[in-house]
């Protein structure tokens, strides 16, 4: 006799983060789930890496093999209606390619965001991009790429981040994070969405104490939350920018606080 499963919650959409575990909870999987909770979506998490770090020092990483990542995902997709997936820290481009192929076979029309973490904010380098052709194949399977300026340049080999974002956007929409871009008159930090409809700007006041560990993770998770709520991509990016402003101003330290957008 098969026992019926208890019902699942239906008040909030489900969002999955596939990312690394940061013990300080400022970045990665734990930070993403904080964003999801504050954004009133239900966050699920699959671990890709166990890191040894805090907000200012990265010491080591132990990678979770692809088969264990997939094994973590399987029961979640069997149980919950997940369509929006955010991918963060991942071992390599071949592992990411295999994971994306599996996700597209498993989930009908998935909305996948990749936050390409190539270097930790504390300076630890994860990946060198020597062959850029595989990157193009990966991008075609994404709903959004969220690089900062150095990551956009590293993915393309183009020194100018704006030109790099436009080059990447030939294959998928790109949200260029502004934390590494020069501010306008030292007052406004600009983030850009580059897609087939052109370039949309999301400026916001520069926050002097706003440098935060894991800020890129937070922003991409906030966009994922907006997509899960049914927002069009530009509106999800705009809402995420507001969330980010609030988060960056929440604390004078490198670890911020999460709360619903005021």
PDB file of C-alpha atoms in Angstrom:
ATOM      1  CA  UNK A   1       0.000   0.000   0.000  1.00  0.00           C
ATOM      2  CA  UNK A   2       1.407   3.381  -1.037  1.00  0.00           C
ATOM      3  CA  UNK A   3       1.145   6.140   1.522  1.00  0.00           C
ATOM      4  CA  UNK A   4       0.025   9.433   0.015  1.00  0.00           C
ATOM      5  CA  UNK A   5       2.447  12.283   0.429  1.00  0.00           C
ATOM      6  CA  UNK A   6       1.305  15.229   2.523  1.00  0.00           C
ATOM      7  CA  UNK A   7       0.372  18.341   0.550  1.00  0.00           C
ATOM      8  CA  UNK A   8       2.993  20.968  -0.253  1.00  0.00           C
ATOM      9  CA  UNK A   9       2.669  24.688   0.403  1.00  0.00           C
ATOM     10  CA  UNK A  10       1.208  26.631  -2.523  1.00  0.00           C
ATOM     11  CA  UNK A  11       1.263  30.185  -1.152  1.00  0.00           C
ATOM     12  CA  UNK A  12       4.680  31.003  -2.549  1.00  0.00           C
ATOM     13  CA  UNK A  13       6.499  29.923  -5.720  1.00  0.00           C
ATOM     14  CA  UNK A  14       9.520  27.652  -5.326  1.00  0.00           C
ATOM     15  CA  UNK A  15      13.014  28.750  -6.357  1.00  0.00           C
ATOM     16  CA  UNK A  16      16.122  26.555  -6.373  1.00  0.00           C
ATOM     17  CA  UNK A  17      19.666  27.745  -5.670  1.00  0.00           C
ATOM     18  CA  UNK A  18      22.459  25.428  -6.816  1.00  0.00           C
ATOM     19  CA  UNK A  19      25.504  26.986  -5.187  1.00  0.00           C
ATOM     20  CA  UNK A  20      28.368  26.693  -2.716  1.00  0.00           C
ATOM     21  CA  UNK A  21      28.092  26.615   1.069  1.00  0.00           C
ATOM     22  CA  UNK A  22      29.704  29.666   2.703  1.00  0.00           C
ATOM     23  CA  UNK A  23      29.949  29.185   6.502  1.00  0.00           C
ATOM     24  CA  UNK A  24      29.683  32.956   7.059  1.00  0.00           C
ATOM     25  CA  UNK A  25      26.292  32.914   5.251  1.00  0.00           C
ATOM     26  CA  UNK A  26      27.203  36.104   3.433  1.00  0.00           C
ATOM     27  CA  UNK A  27      27.397  34.436   0.032  1.00  0.00           C
ATOM     28  CA  UNK A  28      26.329  31.302  -1.797  1.00  0.00           C
ATOM     29  CA  UNK A  29      23.574  28.939  -0.817  1.00  0.00           C
ATOM     30  CA  UNK A  30      22.797  30.364   2.622  1.00  0.00           C
ATOM     31  CA  UNK A  31      22.676  33.948   1.362  1.00  0.00           C
ATOM     32  CA  UNK A  32      20.419  32.943  -1.527  1.00  0.00           C
ATOM     33  CA  UNK A  33      17.904  31.292   0.788  1.00  0.00           C
ATOM     34  CA  UNK A  34      17.872  34.448   2.946  1.00  0.00           C
ATOM     35  CA  UNK A  35      17.038  36.500  -0.148  1.00  0.00           C
ATOM     36  CA  UNK A  36      14.302  34.088  -1.170  1.00  0.00           C
ATOM     37  CA  UNK A  37      12.694  34.177   2.270  1.00  0.00           C
ATOM     38  CA  UNK A  38      12.785  37.979   2.438  1.00  0.00           C
ATOM     39  CA  UNK A  39      11.351  38.125  -1.100  1.00  0.00           C
ATOM     40  CA  UNK A  40       8.429  35.875  -0.144  1.00  0.00           C
ATOM     41  CA  UNK A  41       9.354  32.921  -2.344  1.00  0.00           C
ATOM     42  CA  UNK A  42      10.192  29.465  -1.005  1.00  0.00           C
ATOM     43  CA  UNK A  43      13.908  28.792  -1.362  1.00  0.00           C
ATOM     44  CA  UNK A  44      15.352  25.327  -1.935  1.00  0.00           C
ATOM     45  CA  UNK A  45      19.079  24.619  -1.970  1.00  0.00           C
ATOM     46  CA  UNK A  46      21.545  22.174  -3.516  1.00  0.00           C
ATOM     47  CA  UNK A  47      25.214  22.308  -2.512  1.00  0.00           C
ATOM     48  CA  UNK A  48      27.966  22.373  -5.168  1.00  0.00           C
ATOM     49  CA  UNK A  49      30.964  23.102  -2.941  1.00  0.00           C
ATOM     50  CA  UNK A  50      32.025  23.198   0.692  1.00  0.00           C
ATOM     51  CA  UNK A  51      34.113  26.301   1.267  1.00  0.00           C
ATOM     52  CA  UNK A  52      36.439  27.279   4.103  1.00  0.00           C
ATOM     53  CA  UNK A  53      36.053  31.031   4.451  1.00  0.00           C
ATOM     54  CA  UNK A  54      34.633  34.044   6.224  1.00  0.00           C
ATOM     55  CA  UNK A  55      33.653  37.447   4.898  1.00  0.00           C
ATOM     56  CA  UNK A  56      37.261  38.593   4.344  1.00  0.00           C
ATOM     57  CA  UNK A  57      39.332  35.431   3.851  1.00  0.00           C
ATOM     58  CA  UNK A  58      38.893  32.490   1.469  1.00  0.00           C
ATOM     59  CA  UNK A  59      41.045  29.479   2.330  1.00  0.00           C
ATOM     60  CA  UNK A  60      39.860  26.362   0.500  1.00  0.00           C
ATOM     61  CA  UNK A  61      37.105  24.693  -1.478  1.00  0.00           C
ATOM     62  CA  UNK A  62      36.010  21.047  -1.681  1.00  0.00           C
ATOM     63  CA  UNK A  63      33.907  20.380  -4.765  1.00  0.00           C
ATOM     64  CA  UNK A  64      30.752  18.271  -4.713  1.00  0.00           C
ATOM     65  CA  UNK A  65      30.834  15.835  -7.681  1.00  0.00           C
ATOM     66  CA  UNK A  66      28.244  16.258 -10.428  1.00  0.00           C
ATOM     67  CA  UNK A  67      26.476  12.993  -9.591  1.00  0.00           C
ATOM     68  CA  UNK A  68      25.937  14.167  -6.007  1.00  0.00           C
ATOM     69  CA  UNK A  69      24.631  17.529  -7.222  1.00  0.00           C
ATOM     70  CA  UNK A  70      22.126  15.751  -9.455  1.00  0.00           C
ATOM     71  CA  UNK A  71      21.213  13.339  -6.642  1.00  0.00           C
ATOM     72  CA  UNK A  72      20.381  16.308  -4.404  1.00  0.00           C
ATOM     73  CA  UNK A  73      18.251  17.862  -7.155  1.00  0.00           C
ATOM     74  CA  UNK A  74      16.228  14.792  -8.088  1.00  0.00           C
ATOM     75  CA  UNK A  75      13.908  14.529  -5.066  1.00  0.00           C
ATOM     76  CA  UNK A  76      13.293  18.272  -5.129  1.00  0.00           C
ATOM     77  CA  UNK A  77      12.105  18.211  -8.736  1.00  0.00           C
ATOM     78  CA  UNK A  78      10.015  15.121  -8.028  1.00  0.00           C
ATOM     79  CA  UNK A  79       8.240  16.899  -5.163  1.00  0.00           C
ATOM     80  CA  UNK A  80       8.077  20.628  -5.949  1.00  0.00           C
ATOM     81  CA  UNK A  81       7.029  22.682  -9.014  1.00  0.00           C
ATOM     82  CA  UNK A  82      10.355  24.437  -9.621  1.00  0.00           C
ATOM     83  CA  UNK A  83      10.859  26.469 -12.772  1.00  0.00           C
ATOM     84  CA  UNK A  84      13.333  29.181 -11.720  1.00  0.00           C
ATOM     85  CA  UNK A  85      16.867  28.020 -10.901  1.00  0.00           C
ATOM     86  CA  UNK A  86      19.886  30.069  -9.905  1.00  0.00           C
ATOM     87  CA  UNK A  87      23.350  28.543 -10.318  1.00  0.00           C
ATOM     88  CA  UNK A  88      26.317  30.022  -8.479  1.00  0.00           C
ATOM     89  CA  UNK A  89      29.703  28.516  -7.656  1.00  0.00           C
ATOM     90  CA  UNK A  90      30.418  25.455  -9.796  1.00  0.00           C
ATOM     91  CA  UNK A  91      33.542  23.350 -10.250  1.00  0.00           C
ATOM     92  CA  UNK A  92      34.150  23.845 -13.961  1.00  0.00           C
ATOM     93  CA  UNK A  93      32.540  24.728 -17.273  1.00  0.00           C
ATOM     94  CA  UNK A  94      32.227  21.021 -18.250  1.00  0.00           C
ATOM     95  CA  UNK A  95      30.387  20.316 -14.963  1.00  0.00           C
ATOM     96  CA  UNK A  96      28.120  23.301 -15.604  1.00  0.00           C
ATOM     97  CA  UNK A  97      27.433  22.123 -19.156  1.00  0.00           C
ATOM     98  CA  UNK A  98      26.412  18.659 -17.949  1.00  0.00           C
ATOM     99  CA  UNK A  99      24.248  20.130 -15.204  1.00  0.00           C
ATOM    100  CA  UNK A 100      22.483  22.455 -17.648  1.00  0.00           C
ATOM    101  CA  UNK A 101      21.812  19.548 -20.014  1.00  0.00           C
ATOM    102  CA  UNK A 102      20.295  17.552 -17.136  1.00  0.00           C
ATOM    103  CA  UNK A 103      18.161  20.471 -15.988  1.00  0.00           C
ATOM    104  CA  UNK A 104      16.776  21.035 -19.483  1.00  0.00           C
ATOM    105  CA  UNK A 105      15.893  17.338 -19.751  1.00  0.00           C
ATOM    106  CA  UNK A 106      14.249  17.366 -16.315  1.00  0.00           C
ATOM    107  CA  UNK A 107      12.417  20.704 -16.086  1.00  0.00           C
ATOM    108  CA  UNK A 108       9.936  21.952 -18.697  1.00  0.00           C
ATOM    109  CA  UNK A 109      11.141  25.326 -20.003  1.00  0.00           C
ATOM    110  CA  UNK A 110      13.414  26.197 -17.054  1.00  0.00           C
ATOM    111  CA  UNK A 111      14.421  29.803 -16.314  1.00  0.00           C
ATOM    112  CA  UNK A 112      18.086  29.411 -15.359  1.00  0.00           C
ATOM    113  CA  UNK A 113      20.262  32.241 -14.057  1.00  0.00           C
ATOM    114  CA  UNK A 114      24.018  31.726 -13.898  1.00  0.00           C
ATOM    115  CA  UNK A 115      26.024  34.002 -11.625  1.00  0.00           C
ATOM    116  CA  UNK A 116      29.534  33.266 -12.961  1.00  0.00           C
ATOM    117  CA  UNK A 117      31.656  33.314  -9.804  1.00  0.00           C
ATOM    118  CA  UNK A 118      35.179  33.254 -11.209  1.00  0.00           C
ATOM    119  CA  UNK A 119      36.914  34.776  -8.171  1.00  0.00           C
ATOM    120  CA  UNK A 120      35.929  35.110  -4.510  1.00  0.00           C
ATOM    121  CA  UNK A 121      35.555  38.634  -3.154  1.00  0.00           C
ATOM    122  CA  UNK A 122      38.510  37.808  -0.855  1.00  0.00           C
ATOM    123  CA  UNK A 123      40.656  37.233  -3.963  1.00  0.00           C
ATOM    124  CA  UNK A 124      40.673  33.414  -4.406  1.00  0.00           C
ATOM    125  CA  UNK A 125      40.491  32.541  -8.129  1.00  0.00           C
ATOM    126  CA  UNK A 126      38.257  29.584  -9.044  1.00  0.00           C
ATOM    127  CA  UNK A 127      38.434  29.394 -12.831  1.00  0.00           C
ATOM    128  CA  UNK A 128      40.575  30.479 -15.731  1.00  0.00           C
ATOM    129  CA  UNK A 129      38.695  30.804 -19.026  1.00  0.00           C
ATOM    130  CA  UNK A 130      41.161  29.675 -21.691  1.00  0.00           C
ATOM    131  CA  UNK A 131      38.737  28.386 -24.333  1.00  0.00           C
ATOM    132  CA  UNK A 132      35.731  30.687 -24.757  1.00  0.00           C
ATOM    133  CA  UNK A 133      33.815  28.588 -27.288  1.00  0.00           C
ATOM    134  CA  UNK A 134      32.214  26.388 -24.581  1.00  0.00           C
ATOM    135  CA  UNK A 135      30.961  29.577 -22.897  1.00  0.00           C
ATOM    136  CA  UNK A 136      28.823  30.355 -25.956  1.00  0.00           C
ATOM    137  CA  UNK A 137      27.164  26.924 -25.764  1.00  0.00           C
ATOM    138  CA  UNK A 138      26.420  27.442 -22.079  1.00  0.00           C
ATOM    139  CA  UNK A 139      24.897  30.878 -22.561  1.00  0.00           C
ATOM    140  CA  UNK A 140      22.330  29.569 -25.022  1.00  0.00           C
ATOM    141  CA  UNK A 141      20.818  27.468 -22.229  1.00  0.00           C
ATOM    142  CA  UNK A 142      20.355  30.405 -19.830  1.00  0.00           C
ATOM    143  CA  UNK A 143      17.582  32.886 -19.152  1.00  0.00           C
ATOM    144  CA  UNK A 144      20.108  35.356 -17.729  1.00  0.00           C
ATOM    145  CA  UNK A 145      23.833  35.785 -17.049  1.00  0.00           C
ATOM    146  CA  UNK A 146      24.819  38.106 -14.167  1.00  0.00           C
ATOM    147  CA  UNK A 147      28.542  38.923 -14.398  1.00  0.00           C
ATOM    148  CA  UNK A 148      30.360  41.808 -12.783  1.00  0.00           C
ATOM    149  CA  UNK A 149      32.728  43.826 -14.981  1.00  0.00           C
ATOM    150  CA  UNK A 150      35.844  41.627 -14.453  1.00  0.00           C
ATOM    151  CA  UNK A 151      33.804  38.464 -15.051  1.00  0.00           C
ATOM    152  CA  UNK A 152      32.294  39.838 -18.270  1.00  0.00           C
ATOM    153  CA  UNK A 153      35.779  40.694 -19.483  1.00  0.00           C
ATOM    154  CA  UNK A 154      37.167  37.291 -18.496  1.00  0.00           C
ATOM    155  CA  UNK A 155      34.346  35.442 -20.251  1.00  0.00           C
ATOM    156  CA  UNK A 156      34.941  37.328 -23.510  1.00  0.00           C
ATOM    157  CA  UNK A 157      38.560  38.448 -23.441  1.00  0.00           C
ATOM    158  CA  UNK A 158      37.306  42.017 -23.976  1.00  0.00           C
ATOM    159  CA  UNK A 159      38.730  44.687 -21.681  1.00  0.00           C
ATOM    160  CA  UNK A 160      35.735  47.029 -21.891  1.00  0.00           C
ATOM    161  CA  UNK A 161      32.933  45.624 -19.680  1.00  0.00           C
ATOM    162  CA  UNK A 162      30.155  47.338 -21.662  1.00  0.00           C
ATOM    163  CA  UNK A 163      31.440  45.851 -24.915  1.00  0.00           C
ATOM    164  CA  UNK A 164      31.851  42.480 -23.196  1.00  0.00           C
ATOM    165  CA  UNK A 165      28.242  42.567 -21.987  1.00  0.00           C
ATOM    166  CA  UNK A 166      26.994  43.353 -25.493  1.00  0.00           C
ATOM    167  CA  UNK A 167      29.084  40.497 -26.900  1.00  0.00           C
ATOM    168  CA  UNK A 168      27.684  38.040 -24.350  1.00  0.00           C
ATOM    169  CA  UNK A 169      24.127  39.279 -24.943  1.00  0.00           C
ATOM    170  CA  UNK A 170      24.224  37.864 -28.466  1.00  0.00           C
ATOM    171  CA  UNK A 171      23.591  34.506 -26.787  1.00  0.00           C
ATOM    172  CA  UNK A 172      21.462  35.329 -23.711  1.00  0.00           C
ATOM    173  CA  UNK A 173      20.330  38.383 -21.716  1.00  0.00           C
ATOM    174  CA  UNK A 174      23.076  39.848 -19.536  1.00  0.00           C
ATOM    175  CA  UNK A 175      22.715  41.842 -16.329  1.00  0.00           C
ATOM    176  CA  UNK A 176      26.019  43.652 -15.833  1.00  0.00           C
ATOM    177  CA  UNK A 177      26.528  44.295 -12.123  1.00  0.00           C
ATOM    178  CA  UNK A 178      27.833  47.782 -11.427  1.00  0.00           C
ATOM    179  CA  UNK A 179      29.922  47.286  -8.313  1.00  0.00           C
ATOM    180  CA  UNK A 180      33.177  47.264 -10.304  1.00  0.00           C
ATOM    181  CA  UNK A 181      32.117  49.972 -12.756  1.00  0.00           C
ATOM    182  CA  UNK A 182      33.057  53.638 -12.278  1.00  0.00           C
ATOM    183  CA  UNK A 183      30.331  55.676 -10.604  1.00  0.00           C
ATOM    184  CA  UNK A 184      28.851  58.750 -12.222  1.00  0.00           C
ATOM    185  CA  UNK A 185      30.412  61.755 -10.440  1.00  0.00           C
ATOM    186  CA  UNK A 186      31.037  59.411  -7.512  1.00  0.00           C
ATOM    187  CA  UNK A 187      27.323  59.487  -6.705  1.00  0.00           C
ATOM    188  CA  UNK A 188      25.472  56.934  -8.846  1.00  0.00           C
ATOM    189  CA  UNK A 189      26.242  53.251  -9.356  1.00  0.00           C
ATOM    190  CA  UNK A 190      24.836  51.918 -12.639  1.00  0.00           C
ATOM    191  CA  UNK A 191      23.701  48.376 -13.400  1.00  0.00           C
ATOM    192  CA  UNK A 192      22.768  47.417 -16.964  1.00  0.00           C
ATOM    193  CA  UNK A 193      20.442  44.844 -18.533  1.00  0.00           C
ATOM    194  CA  UNK A 194      21.602  44.047 -22.062  1.00  0.00           C
ATOM    195  CA  UNK A 195      19.344  41.896 -24.232  1.00  0.00           C
ATOM    196  CA  UNK A 196      17.689  41.737 -27.629  1.00  0.00           C
ATOM    197  CA  UNK A 197      15.662  44.863 -26.796  1.00  0.00           C
ATOM    198  CA  UNK A 198      18.685  47.064 -26.148  1.00  0.00           C
ATOM    199  CA  UNK A 199      20.336  48.378 -22.991  1.00  0.00           C
ATOM    200  CA  UNK A 200      18.355  49.316 -19.885  1.00  0.00           C
ATOM    201  CA  UNK A 201      19.981  51.141 -17.009  1.00  0.00           C
ATOM    202  CA  UNK A 202      19.236  50.697 -13.294  1.00  0.00           C
ATOM    203  CA  UNK A 203      21.099  53.526 -11.547  1.00  0.00           C
ATOM    204  CA  UNK A 204      21.048  53.985  -7.784  1.00  0.00           C
ATOM    205  CA  UNK A 205      22.837  56.177  -5.247  1.00  0.00           C
ATOM    206  CA  UNK A 206      26.355  55.055  -4.410  1.00  0.00           C
ATOM    207  CA  UNK A 207      26.628  53.709  -0.839  1.00  0.00           C
ATOM    208  CA  UNK A 208      30.004  54.483   0.710  1.00  0.00           C
ATOM    209  CA  UNK A 209      29.837  51.596   3.199  1.00  0.00           C
ATOM    210  CA  UNK A 210      28.123  49.289   0.728  1.00  0.00           C
ATOM    211  CA  UNK A 211      30.934  46.819  -0.033  1.00  0.00           C
ATOM    212  CA  UNK A 212      29.468  43.460   0.948  1.00  0.00           C
ATOM    213  CA  UNK A 213      30.741  39.904   0.844  1.00  0.00           C
ATOM    214  CA  UNK A 214      28.494  37.951  -1.539  1.00  0.00           C
ATOM    215  CA  UNK A 215      26.727  40.950  -3.046  1.00  0.00           C
ATOM    216  CA  UNK A 216      26.670  39.319  -6.489  1.00  0.00           C
ATOM    217  CA  UNK A 217      24.978  36.234  -5.059  1.00  0.00           C
ATOM    218  CA  UNK A 218      22.376  38.412  -3.383  1.00  0.00           C
ATOM    219  CA  UNK A 219      21.553  40.345  -6.548  1.00  0.00           C
ATOM    220  CA  UNK A 220      21.176  37.295  -8.777  1.00  0.00           C
ATOM    221  CA  UNK A 221      19.047  35.546  -6.145  1.00  0.00           C
ATOM    222  CA  UNK A 222      16.788  38.603  -5.938  1.00  0.00           C
ATOM    223  CA  UNK A 223      16.321  38.517  -9.724  1.00  0.00           C
ATOM    224  CA  UNK A 224      15.465  34.809  -9.507  1.00  0.00           C
ATOM    225  CA  UNK A 225      12.873  35.601  -6.847  1.00  0.00           C
ATOM    226  CA  UNK A 226      11.284  38.230  -9.083  1.00  0.00           C
ATOM    227  CA  UNK A 227      11.088  35.835 -12.033  1.00  0.00           C
ATOM    228  CA  UNK A 228       9.472  33.206  -9.798  1.00  0.00           C
ATOM    229  CA  UNK A 229       6.871  35.795  -8.815  1.00  0.00           C
ATOM    230  CA  UNK A 230       5.972  36.159 -12.475  1.00  0.00           C
ATOM    231  CA  UNK A 231       7.694  39.475 -13.173  1.00  0.00           C
ATOM    232  CA  UNK A 232       9.079  40.154 -16.664  1.00  0.00           C
ATOM    233  CA  UNK A 233      12.872  40.161 -16.688  1.00  0.00           C
ATOM    234  CA  UNK A 234      13.301  43.988 -16.704  1.00  0.00           C
ATOM    235  CA  UNK A 235      10.901  44.342 -13.768  1.00  0.00           C
ATOM    236  CA  UNK A 236      12.634  41.521 -11.878  1.00  0.00           C
ATOM    237  CA  UNK A 237      15.964  43.328 -12.417  1.00  0.00           C
ATOM    238  CA  UNK A 238      14.491  46.633 -11.249  1.00  0.00           C
ATOM    239  CA  UNK A 239      13.040  45.033  -8.116  1.00  0.00           C
ATOM    240  CA  UNK A 240      16.338  43.263  -7.426  1.00  0.00           C
ATOM    241  CA  UNK A 241      18.197  46.563  -7.709  1.00  0.00           C
ATOM    242  CA  UNK A 242      15.933  48.047  -5.031  1.00  0.00           C
ATOM    243  CA  UNK A 243      16.517  44.991  -2.843  1.00  0.00           C
ATOM    244  CA  UNK A 244      20.247  45.392  -3.367  1.00  0.00           C
ATOM    245  CA  UNK A 245      20.244  49.069  -2.389  1.00  0.00           C
ATOM    246  CA  UNK A 246      18.480  48.216   0.852  1.00  0.00           C
ATOM    247  CA  UNK A 247      20.844  45.309   1.534  1.00  0.00           C
ATOM    248  CA  UNK A 248      24.025  47.316   0.881  1.00  0.00           C
ATOM    249  CA  UNK A 249      22.871  50.044   3.258  1.00  0.00           C
ATOM    250  CA  UNK A 250      21.782  47.598   5.989  1.00  0.00           C
ATOM    251  CA  UNK A 251      25.126  47.387   7.789  1.00  0.00           C
ATOM    252  CA  UNK A 252      28.505  49.174   7.845  1.00  0.00           C
ATOM    253  CA  UNK A 253      30.296  45.795   7.843  1.00  0.00           C
ATOM    254  CA  UNK A 254      30.918  43.313   5.003  1.00  0.00           C
ATOM    255  CA  UNK A 255      27.930  41.201   6.118  1.00  0.00           C
ATOM    256  CA  UNK A 256      24.497  42.692   5.430  1.00  0.00           C
ATOM    257  CA  UNK A 257      20.970  42.071   6.720  1.00  0.00           C
ATOM    258  CA  UNK A 258      18.058  40.817   4.645  1.00  0.00           C
ATOM    259  CA  UNK A 259      14.528  42.160   4.854  1.00  0.00           C
ATOM    260  CA  UNK A 260      11.490  42.662   2.661  1.00  0.00           C
ATOM    261  CA  UNK A 261      11.781  45.685   0.352  1.00  0.00           C
ATOM    262  CA  UNK A 262      10.480  48.718   2.244  1.00  0.00           C
TER     263      UNK A 262
END
